[in-house]
mmCIF file of C-alpha atoms in Angstrom:
data_model
loop_
_atom_site.group_PDB
_atom_site.id
_atom_site.type_symbol
_atom_site.label_atom_id
_atom_site.label_comp_id
_atom_site.label_asym_id
_atom_site.label_seq_id
_atom_site.Cartn_x
_atom_site.Cartn_y
_atom_site.Cartn_z
ATOM 1 C CA UNK C 472 0.000 0.000 0.000
ATOM 2 C CA UNK C 473 2.834 2.378 0.911
ATOM 3 C CA UNK C 474 4.607 1.547 -2.334
ATOM 4 C CA UNK C 475 1.409 2.327 -4.272
ATOM 5 C CA UNK C 476 1.146 5.716 -2.566
ATOM 6 C CA UNK C 477 4.786 6.502 -3.326
ATOM 7 C CA UNK C 478 4.279 5.497 -6.951
ATOM 8 C CA UNK C 479 1.172 7.651 -7.174
ATOM 9 C CA UNK C 480 2.975 10.644 -5.655
ATOM 10 C CA UNK C 481 5.855 10.200 -8.089
ATOM 11 C CA UNK C 482 3.431 10.306 -11.025
ATOM 12 C CA UNK C 483 1.860 13.462 -9.600
ATOM 13 C CA UNK C 484 5.257 15.160 -9.411
ATOM 14 C CA UNK C 485 6.114 14.019 -12.934
ATOM 15 C CA UNK C 486 2.756 15.341 -14.185
ATOM 16 C CA UNK C 487 3.487 18.777 -12.708
ATOM 17 C CA UNK C 488 6.928 18.810 -14.355
ATOM 18 C CA UNK C 489 5.357 17.988 -17.728
ATOM 19 C CA UNK C 490 2.917 20.887 -17.375
ATOM 20 C CA UNK C 491 5.847 23.285 -16.938
ATOM 21 C CA UNK C 492 7.903 21.843 -19.811
ATOM 22 C CA UNK C 493 5.029 21.607 -22.291
ATOM 23 C CA UNK C 494 4.012 25.226 -21.666
ATOM 24 C CA UNK C 495 7.516 26.601 -22.304
ATOM 25 C CA UNK C 496 7.769 29.639 -24.607
ATOM 26 C CA UNK C 497 10.895 28.185 -26.262
ATOM 27 C CA UNK C 498 9.775 26.171 -29.318
ATOM 28 C CA UNK C 499 12.809 23.849 -29.235
ATOM 29 C CA UNK C 500 12.293 23.081 -25.552
ATOM 30 C CA UNK C 501 8.594 22.516 -26.120
ATOM 31 C CA UNK C 502 9.226 20.228 -29.132
ATOM 32 C CA UNK C 503 11.751 18.099 -27.243
ATOM 33 C CA UNK C 504 9.424 17.919 -24.249
ATOM 34 C CA UNK C 505 6.558 16.788 -26.492
ATOM 35 C CA UNK C 506 8.616 13.838 -27.811
ATOM 36 C CA UNK C 507 9.648 12.790 -24.313
ATOM 37 C CA UNK C 508 6.085 13.258 -23.062
ATOM 38 C CA UNK C 509 4.718 10.950 -25.792
ATOM 39 C CA UNK C 510 7.203 8.276 -24.734
ATOM 40 C CA UNK C 511 6.360 8.781 -21.053
ATOM 41 C CA UNK C 512 2.605 8.442 -21.477
ATOM 42 C CA UNK C 513 2.934 5.276 -23.601
ATOM 43 C CA UNK C 514 4.483 3.386 -20.672
ATOM 44 C CA UNK C 515 1.218 2.630 -18.830
ATOM 45 C CA UNK C 516 -2.584 3.165 -18.932
ATOM 46 C CA UNK C 517 -2.344 5.221 -15.735
ATOM 47 C CA UNK C 518 0.108 7.599 -17.376
ATOM 48 C CA UNK C 519 -2.151 7.847 -20.418
ATOM 49 C CA UNK C 520 -5.014 8.908 -18.139
ATOM 50 C CA UNK C 521 -2.831 11.538 -16.463
ATOM 51 C CA UNK C 522 -1.663 12.687 -19.904
ATOM 52 C CA UNK C 523 -5.249 13.383 -20.972
ATOM 53 C CA UNK C 524 -5.724 15.646 -17.962
ATOM 54 C CA UNK C 525 -2.426 17.441 -18.612
ATOM 55 C CA UNK C 526 -3.314 18.070 -22.261
ATOM 56 C CA UNK C 527 -6.755 19.396 -21.309
ATOM 57 C CA UNK C 528 -5.217 21.680 -18.673
ATOM 58 C CA UNK C 529 -2.626 23.065 -21.103
ATOM 59 C CA UNK C 530 -5.318 23.697 -23.730
ATOM 60 C CA UNK C 531 -7.272 25.725 -21.175
ATOM 61 C CA UNK C 532 -4.178 27.775 -20.320
ATOM 62 C CA UNK C 533 -3.429 28.438 -24.002
ATOM 63 C CA UNK C 534 -6.931 29.860 -24.474
ATOM 64 C CA UNK C 535 -6.343 32.323 -21.626
ATOM 65 C CA UNK C 536 -2.750 33.371 -22.351
ATOM 66 C CA UNK C 537 -2.632 35.927 -25.166
ATOM 67 C CA UNK C 538 0.353 38.238 -24.597
ATOM 68 C CA UNK C 539 4.124 37.785 -24.002
ATOM 69 C CA UNK C 540 3.710 39.301 -20.536
ATOM 70 C CA UNK C 541 1.047 36.735 -19.677
ATOM 71 C CA UNK C 542 3.273 33.939 -21.057
ATOM 72 C CA UNK C 543 6.146 35.007 -18.815
ATOM 73 C CA UNK C 544 3.845 35.251 -15.827
ATOM 74 C CA UNK C 545 2.410 31.814 -16.660
ATOM 75 C CA UNK C 546 5.850 30.208 -16.521
ATOM 76 C CA UNK C 547 6.574 31.811 -13.139
ATOM 77 C CA UNK C 548 3.307 30.604 -11.646
ATOM 78 C CA UNK C 549 3.676 27.107 -13.090
ATOM 79 C CA UNK C 550 7.197 26.747 -11.711
ATOM 80 C CA UNK C 551 6.004 27.928 -8.325
ATOM 81 C CA UNK C 552 3.219 25.389 -8.573
ATOM 82 C CA UNK C 553 5.741 22.631 -9.312
ATOM 83 C CA UNK C 554 7.662 23.482 -6.140
ATOM 84 C CA UNK C 555 4.388 23.340 -4.209
ATOM 85 C CA UNK C 556 3.568 19.894 -5.616
ATOM 86 C CA UNK C 557 6.992 18.577 -4.666
ATOM 87 C CA UNK C 558 6.408 19.705 -1.064
ATOM 88 C CA UNK C 559 3.025 17.965 -0.761
ATOM 89 C CA UNK C 560 3.889 14.360 0.030
ATOM 90 C CA UNK C 561 1.019 13.106 2.151
ATOM 91 C CA UNK C 562 -2.127 14.808 0.859
ATOM 92 C CA UNK C 563 -5.115 12.764 -0.321
ATOM 93 C CA UNK C 564 -7.416 13.966 -3.065
ATOM 94 C CA UNK C 565 -10.125 12.450 -5.224
ATOM 95 C CA UNK C 566 -8.204 12.412 -8.496
ATOM 96 C CA UNK C 567 -4.788 13.149 -9.989
ATOM 97 C CA UNK C 568 -6.391 15.873 -12.068
ATOM 98 C CA UNK C 569 -7.603 17.649 -8.943
ATOM 99 C CA UNK C 570 -4.181 17.325 -7.294
ATOM 100 C CA UNK C 571 -2.379 18.917 -10.218
ATOM 101 C CA UNK C 572 -4.879 21.756 -10.354
ATOM 102 C CA UNK C 573 -4.664 22.337 -6.596
ATOM 103 C CA UNK C 574 -1.171 23.785 -6.713
ATOM 104 C CA UNK C 575 -1.365 25.262 -10.206
ATOM 105 C CA UNK C 576 -4.812 26.831 -9.943
ATOM 106 C CA UNK C 577 -3.411 30.304 -9.374
ATOM 107 C CA UNK C 578 -2.774 30.710 -13.078
ATOM 108 C CA UNK C 579 -6.473 30.236 -13.777
ATOM 109 C CA UNK C 580 -7.480 32.713 -11.113
ATOM 110 C CA UNK C 581 -5.217 35.444 -12.454
ATOM 111 C CA UNK C 582 -5.547 34.971 -16.208
ATOM 112 C CA UNK C 583 -9.255 34.186 -16.268
ATOM 113 C CA UNK C 584 -10.260 37.071 -14.046
ATOM 114 C CA UNK C 585 -7.681 39.809 -14.732
ATOM 115 C CA UNK C 586 -6.866 40.118 -18.463
ATOM 116 C CA UNK C 587 -5.534 43.511 -19.536
ATOM 117 C CA UNK C 588 -8.594 44.349 -21.665
ATOM 118 C CA UNK C 589 -10.818 43.912 -18.615
ATOM 119 C CA UNK C 590 -8.638 45.956 -16.284
ATOM 120 C CA UNK C 591 -8.460 48.922 -18.684
ATOM 121 C CA UNK C 592 -12.118 48.901 -19.829
ATOM 122 C CA UNK C 593 -14.392 51.941 -19.436
ATOM 123 C CA UNK C 594 -17.134 49.992 -17.659
ATOM 124 C CA UNK C 595 -16.829 46.626 -15.935
ATOM 125 C CA UNK C 596 -18.614 44.387 -13.459
ATOM 126 C CA UNK C 597 -17.098 42.010 -10.922
ATOM 127 C CA UNK C 598 -17.278 38.221 -10.695
ATOM 128 C CA UNK C 599 -20.731 37.106 -9.571
ATOM 129 C CA UNK C 600 -22.197 40.592 -10.044
ATOM 130 C CA UNK C 601 -25.194 41.898 -12.008
ATOM 131 C CA UNK C 602 -24.634 45.564 -12.869
ATOM 132 C CA UNK C 603 -26.912 48.021 -14.690
ATOM 133 C CA UNK C 604 -25.546 51.190 -16.306
ATOM 134 C CA UNK C 605 -27.483 53.950 -18.078
ATOM 135 C CA UNK C 606 -25.702 55.555 -21.033
ATOM 136 C CA UNK C 607 -25.988 59.257 -21.844
ATOM 137 C CA UNK C 608 -28.238 58.546 -24.856
ATOM 138 C CA UNK C 609 -30.845 56.811 -22.686
ATOM 139 C CA UNK C 610 -29.776 53.267 -23.581
ATOM 140 C CA UNK C 611 -29.211 50.728 -20.808
ATOM 141 C CA UNK C 612 -26.493 48.108 -20.401
ATOM 142 C CA UNK C 613 -26.804 45.217 -17.983
ATOM 143 C CA UNK C 614 -23.611 43.327 -17.165
ATOM 144 C CA UNK C 615 -23.484 39.666 -16.179
ATOM 145 C CA UNK C 616 -20.579 38.350 -14.130
ATOM 146 C CA UNK C 617 -17.110 39.619 -14.934
ATOM 147 C CA UNK C 618 -17.873 41.581 -18.093
ATOM 148 C CA UNK C 619 -16.372 44.733 -19.577
ATOM 149 C CA UNK C 620 -16.985 47.271 -22.342
ATOM 150 C CA UNK C 621 -15.478 50.398 -23.819
ATOM 151 C CA UNK C 622 -17.867 53.194 -24.825
ATOM 152 C CA UNK C 623 -17.226 55.177 -28.026
ATOM 153 C CA UNK C 624 -19.978 57.730 -28.634
ATOM 154 C CA UNK C 625 -19.618 60.427 -31.300
ATOM 155 C CA UNK C 626 -21.837 62.743 -33.331
ATOM 156 C CA UNK C 627 -22.196 60.041 -35.993
ATOM 157 C CA UNK C 628 -22.536 56.755 -34.123
ATOM 158 C CA UNK C 629 -22.795 55.004 -30.762
ATOM 159 C CA UNK C 630 -20.358 52.111 -30.355
ATOM 160 C CA UNK C 631 -20.077 49.681 -27.450
ATOM 161 C CA UNK C 632 -16.943 47.521 -27.606
ATOM 162 C CA UNK C 633 -17.481 44.287 -25.674
ATOM 163 C CA UNK C 634 -14.068 43.033 -24.571
ATOM 164 C CA UNK C 635 -15.121 40.383 -22.053
ATOM 165 C CA UNK C 636 -18.189 38.553 -20.813
ATOM 166 C CA UNK C 637 -21.858 39.129 -21.535
ATOM 167 C CA UNK C 638 -24.172 42.144 -21.645
ATOM 168 C CA UNK C 639 -27.867 42.834 -22.176
ATOM 169 C CA UNK C 640 -28.608 45.942 -24.250
ATOM 170 C CA UNK C 641 -31.807 48.006 -24.276
ATOM 171 C CA UNK C 642 -31.262 50.539 -27.058
ATOM 172 C CA UNK C 643 -32.696 54.063 -27.084
ATOM 173 C CA UNK C 644 -33.814 55.233 -30.509
ATOM 174 C CA UNK C 645 -31.700 57.786 -32.333
ATOM 175 C CA UNK C 646 -32.504 58.613 -35.954
ATOM 176 C CA UNK C 647 -29.049 60.049 -36.598
ATOM 177 C CA UNK C 648 -26.619 57.810 -34.719
ATOM 178 C CA UNK C 649 -26.754 54.024 -35.191
ATOM 179 C CA UNK C 650 -26.095 51.877 -32.104
ATOM 180 C CA UNK C 651 -23.385 49.249 -32.641
ATOM 181 C CA UNK C 652 -21.940 46.529 -30.412
ATOM 182 C CA UNK C 653 -18.470 45.437 -31.516
ATOM 183 C CA UNK C 654 -16.312 42.432 -30.650
ATOM 184 C CA UNK C 655 -13.148 41.255 -32.354
ATOM 185 C CA UNK C 656 -15.350 38.968 -34.481
ATOM 186 C CA UNK C 657 -17.523 41.688 -35.999
ATOM 187 C CA UNK C 658 -20.329 44.069 -35.181
ATOM 188 C CA UNK C 659 -24.043 44.082 -34.358
ATOM 189 C CA UNK C 660 -25.983 47.117 -35.562
ATOM 190 C CA UNK C 661 -29.198 47.634 -33.627
ATOM 191 C CA UNK C 662 -32.354 48.888 -35.256
ATOM 192 C CA UNK C 663 -34.025 50.045 -32.006
ATOM 193 C CA UNK C 664 -34.095 46.844 -29.972
ATOM 194 C CA UNK C 665 -33.165 44.687 -26.956
ATOM 195 C CA UNK C 666 -30.681 41.828 -27.123
ATOM 196 C CA UNK C 667 -27.839 40.089 -25.299
ATOM 197 C CA UNK C 668 -24.287 39.553 -26.525
ATOM 198 C CA UNK C 669 -21.662 37.192 -25.130
ATOM 199 C CA UNK C 670 -18.054 37.481 -26.203
ATOM 200 C CA UNK C 671 -15.624 34.571 -26.004
ATOM 201 C CA UNK C 672 -12.164 34.453 -27.605
ATOM 202 C CA UNK C 673 -13.317 31.929 -30.217
ATOM 203 C CA UNK C 674 -16.790 33.343 -31.020
ATOM 204 C CA UNK C 675 -19.519 35.900 -30.304
ATOM 205 C CA UNK C 676 -23.056 34.834 -29.390
ATOM 206 C CA UNK C 677 -26.141 37.008 -30.032
ATOM 207 C CA UNK C 678 -29.641 36.439 -28.615
ATOM 208 C CA UNK C 679 -32.518 38.634 -29.829
ATOM 209 C CA UNK C 680 -35.407 39.546 -27.525
ATOM 210 C CA UNK C 681 -37.037 42.434 -29.423
ATOM 211 C CA UNK C 682 -36.958 43.913 -32.927
ATOM 212 C CA UNK C 683 -33.911 43.044 -35.072
ATOM 213 C CA UNK C 684 -30.235 43.715 -35.710
ATOM 214 C CA UNK C 685 -27.752 43.406 -38.533
ATOM 215 C CA UNK C 686 -24.721 41.211 -37.838
ATOM 216 C CA UNK C 687 -21.540 41.661 -39.846
ATOM 217 C CA UNK C 688 -18.251 39.799 -39.437
ATOM 218 C CA UNK C 689 -14.983 41.681 -39.053
ATOM 219 C CA UNK C 690 -13.531 40.014 -42.176
ATOM 220 C CA UNK C 691 -15.544 39.940 -45.383
ATOM 221 C CA UNK C 692 -15.392 36.460 -46.936
ATOM 222 C CA UNK C 693 -17.082 36.084 -50.313
ATOM 223 C CA UNK C 694 -18.405 32.558 -49.910
ATOM 224 C CA UNK C 695 -22.155 31.772 -50.232
ATOM 225 C CA UNK C 696 -21.835 29.020 -47.613
ATOM 226 C CA UNK C 697 -20.292 31.471 -45.139
ATOM 227 C CA UNK C 698 -22.327 34.701 -45.077
ATOM 228 C CA UNK C 699 -20.508 37.745 -43.707
ATOM 229 C CA UNK C 700 -23.715 39.620 -42.806
ATOM 230 C CA UNK C 701 -27.256 38.662 -41.794
ATOM 231 C CA UNK C 702 -30.401 40.117 -40.214
ATOM 232 C CA UNK C 703 -31.369 38.498 -36.890
ATOM 233 C CA UNK C 704 -34.896 39.025 -35.530
ATOM 234 C CA UNK C 705 -36.618 38.644 -32.146
ATOM 235 C CA UNK C 706 -36.794 35.015 -31.025
ATOM 236 C CA UNK C 707 -33.583 34.077 -32.831
ATOM 237 C CA UNK C 708 -29.982 33.471 -31.795
ATOM 238 C CA UNK C 709 -26.755 33.141 -33.735
ATOM 239 C CA UNK C 710 -23.015 32.758 -33.216
ATOM 240 C CA UNK C 711 -20.228 34.106 -35.404
ATOM 241 C CA UNK C 712 -16.477 34.551 -35.565
ATOM 242 C CA UNK C 713 -14.380 36.929 -37.630
ATOM 243 C CA UNK C 714 -14.961 35.044 -40.864
ATOM 244 C CA UNK C 715 -18.344 33.331 -40.771
ATOM 245 C CA UNK C 716 -21.840 33.479 -39.316
ATOM 246 C CA UNK C 717 -23.335 30.179 -38.213
ATOM 247 C CA UNK C 718 -26.953 29.176 -39.021
ATOM 248 C CA UNK C 719 -29.653 31.055 -37.103
ATOM 249 C CA UNK C 720 -31.566 29.095 -34.436
ATOM 250 C CA UNK C 721 -34.797 29.704 -32.544
ATOM 251 C CA UNK C 722 -34.488 31.294 -29.107
ATOM 252 C CA UNK C 723 -36.757 30.774 -26.112
ATOM 253 C CA UNK C 724 -37.366 34.437 -25.257
ATOM 254 C CA UNK C 725 -38.964 33.641 -21.886
ATOM 255 C CA UNK C 726 -35.921 31.672 -20.717
ATOM 256 C CA UNK C 727 -33.574 34.456 -21.792
ATOM 257 C CA UNK C 728 -35.698 37.073 -20.013
ATOM 258 C CA UNK C 729 -35.693 34.984 -16.826
ATOM 259 C CA UNK C 730 -31.917 34.843 -16.958
ATOM 260 C CA UNK C 731 -31.516 38.608 -17.122
ATOM 261 C CA UNK C 732 -34.510 39.742 -15.069
ATOM 262 C CA UNK C 733 -34.710 37.028 -12.387
ATOM 263 C CA UNK C 734 -31.210 35.530 -12.331
ATOM 264 C CA UNK C 735 -32.581 32.079 -13.195
ATOM 265 C CA UNK C 736 -31.096 29.611 -15.647
ATOM 266 C CA UNK C 737 -33.878 27.552 -17.249
ATOM 267 C CA UNK C 738 -32.486 24.676 -19.298
ATOM 268 C CA UNK C 739 -34.230 22.048 -21.380
ATOM 269 C CA UNK C 740 -32.141 19.110 -22.616
ATOM 270 C CA UNK C 741 -28.978 21.168 -22.371
ATOM 271 C CA UNK C 742 -25.596 19.380 -22.193
ATOM 272 C CA UNK C 743 -24.111 19.597 -18.710
ATOM 273 C CA UNK C 744 -20.961 21.148 -20.159
ATOM 274 C CA UNK C 745 -23.009 24.107 -21.429
ATOM 275 C CA UNK C 746 -24.841 24.387 -18.111
ATOM 276 C CA UNK C 747 -21.498 24.664 -16.299
ATOM 277 C CA UNK C 748 -20.353 27.306 -18.782
ATOM 278 C CA UNK C 749 -23.445 29.339 -17.907
ATOM 279 C CA UNK C 750 -22.885 28.917 -14.163
ATOM 280 C CA UNK C 751 -19.227 29.849 -14.540
ATOM 281 C CA UNK C 752 -20.210 33.192 -16.070
ATOM 282 C CA UNK C 753 -21.859 34.259 -12.800
ATOM 283 C CA UNK C 754 -19.716 32.352 -10.327
ATOM 284 C CA UNK C 755 -17.137 33.992 -8.072
ATOM 285 C CA UNK C 756 -15.282 30.686 -8.310
ATOM 286 C CA UNK C 757 -13.756 29.542 -11.605
ATOM 287 C CA UNK C 758 -15.456 26.282 -12.649
ATOM 288 C CA UNK C 759 -13.162 23.890 -14.554
ATOM 289 C CA UNK C 760 -14.410 20.774 -16.369
ATOM 290 C CA UNK C 761 -13.731 18.559 -19.372
ATOM 291 C CA UNK C 762 -16.338 19.162 -22.073
ATOM 292 C CA UNK C 763 -16.058 15.745 -23.722
ATOM 293 C CA UNK C 764 -16.635 14.087 -20.352
ATOM 294 C CA UNK C 765 -19.868 15.952 -19.542
ATOM 295 C CA UNK C 766 -21.473 16.985 -22.839
ATOM 296 C CA UNK C 767 -23.497 13.761 -23.152
ATOM 297 C CA UNK C 768 -25.281 14.356 -19.839
ATOM 298 C CA UNK C 769 -28.558 16.176 -20.599
ATOM 299 C CA UNK C 770 -29.985 18.584 -18.018
ATOM 300 C CA UNK C 771 -33.557 19.795 -17.438
ATOM 301 C CA UNK C 772 -33.636 22.208 -14.522
ATOM 302 C CA UNK C 773 -34.166 25.685 -13.112
ATOM 303 C CA UNK C 774 -30.930 26.819 -11.474
ATOM 304 C CA UNK C 775 -29.979 29.945 -9.492
ATOM 305 C CA UNK C 776 -27.322 31.892 -11.360
ATOM 306 C CA UNK C 777 -26.454 33.985 -8.307
ATOM 307 C CA UNK C 778 -25.630 30.934 -6.198
ATOM 308 C CA UNK C 779 -23.374 28.668 -8.252
ATOM 309 C CA UNK C 780 -22.502 26.542 -5.214
ATOM 310 C CA UNK C 781 -26.188 25.739 -4.621
ATOM 311 C CA UNK C 782 -26.670 25.060 -8.323
ATOM 312 C CA UNK C 783 -23.762 22.599 -8.290
ATOM 313 C CA UNK C 784 -25.208 20.843 -5.238
ATOM 314 C CA UNK C 785 -28.546 20.513 -7.023
ATOM 315 C CA UNK C 786 -26.856 19.076 -10.107
ATOM 316 C CA UNK C 787 -24.882 16.674 -7.915
ATOM 317 C CA UNK C 788 -28.106 15.417 -6.305
ATOM 318 C CA UNK C 789 -29.602 14.722 -9.738
ATOM 319 C CA UNK C 790 -26.385 13.274 -11.166
ATOM 320 C CA UNK C 791 -24.641 11.428 -8.286
ATOM 321 C CA UNK C 792 -21.847 10.306 -10.624
ATOM 322 C CA UNK C 793 -20.495 13.854 -10.553
ATOM 323 C CA UNK C 794 -17.513 14.627 -8.343
ATOM 324 C CA UNK C 795 -17.092 18.256 -7.331
ATOM 325 C CA UNK C 796 -13.768 19.401 -5.857
ATOM 326 C CA UNK C 797 -13.397 22.809 -4.212
ATOM 327 C CA UNK C 798 -9.675 23.186 -4.922
ATOM 328 C CA UNK C 799 -9.327 26.740 -3.599
ATOM 329 C CA UNK C 800 -11.874 29.454 -2.744
ATOM 330 C CA UNK C 801 -11.454 30.556 -6.365
ATOM 331 C CA UNK C 802 -11.316 27.246 -8.227
ATOM 332 C CA UNK C 803 -13.793 24.354 -8.526
ATOM 333 C CA UNK C 804 -13.312 21.192 -10.594
ATOM 334 C CA UNK C 805 -16.285 19.152 -11.828
ATOM 335 C CA UNK C 806 -15.588 15.648 -13.122
ATOM 336 C CA UNK C 807 -17.015 12.131 -13.261
ATOM 337 C CA UNK C 808 -13.727 10.483 -12.299
#
């Protein structure tokens, strides 16, 4: 039994070392580490399982790290985390994945909650907060969770630049100045309306509650199968990136209104992975999970967005196979292993 524990601890320490090496900013170091890592994980099924968790963790970090300064800071935090792992010889946790995250979770807390665009934004809300702000034209912005915008109003147009998170917009009419919400993926021109917009690094999501808007991608691509502009009406939702707009889908307006007006998440046959993404938007604690592990679990529920911990407990009571680890006050891991 003691030998098994020592072997397990050794694998944990090796896993932490791989996380540091595979996230190096030196391409040669990273390439050499990748070859050695492939050989290491092929030595046993247990190592292959740990390798899957490492690869998922690194992918999550790569999505958050966007600047050289953040890359340098990432390396410092990861190395500090490695030293912490090496000091922890007798701790017991539910999974190797949770153990690795325990000491390295600081990188998530900093990068996920304090990107430069958020810190320098004109208007921003805090984690777990709902904030309403009235603009000088009479329009209203409602912020959900840690969200941020820059405001660019001129004599010719009204532009809201969404740099992080999700907002609900109630637009005041102005015959002279169009109202536009911009993300790095494109822009949404309102035609006197109410809608919500969520920005993520890989895509922008629009949900229409009233009237209609015109969506246009930031890069014009002349391909019939990939429209670069489209009109979206009330009761519809759509996602787009800088090059293409995805097909329009029907939106349950009542459910979207309940989210913004009552702080309730009403889901019908929604994959658990998407439910956790929604809860994470309002949570003061970063919720980490593996999408491919949870996306096949379908959820039908009414969940409190303002109390993510209670929502997770409710989900756990319905799906007892879930394991929820409170790694730090700022980091929660949800898994089935």
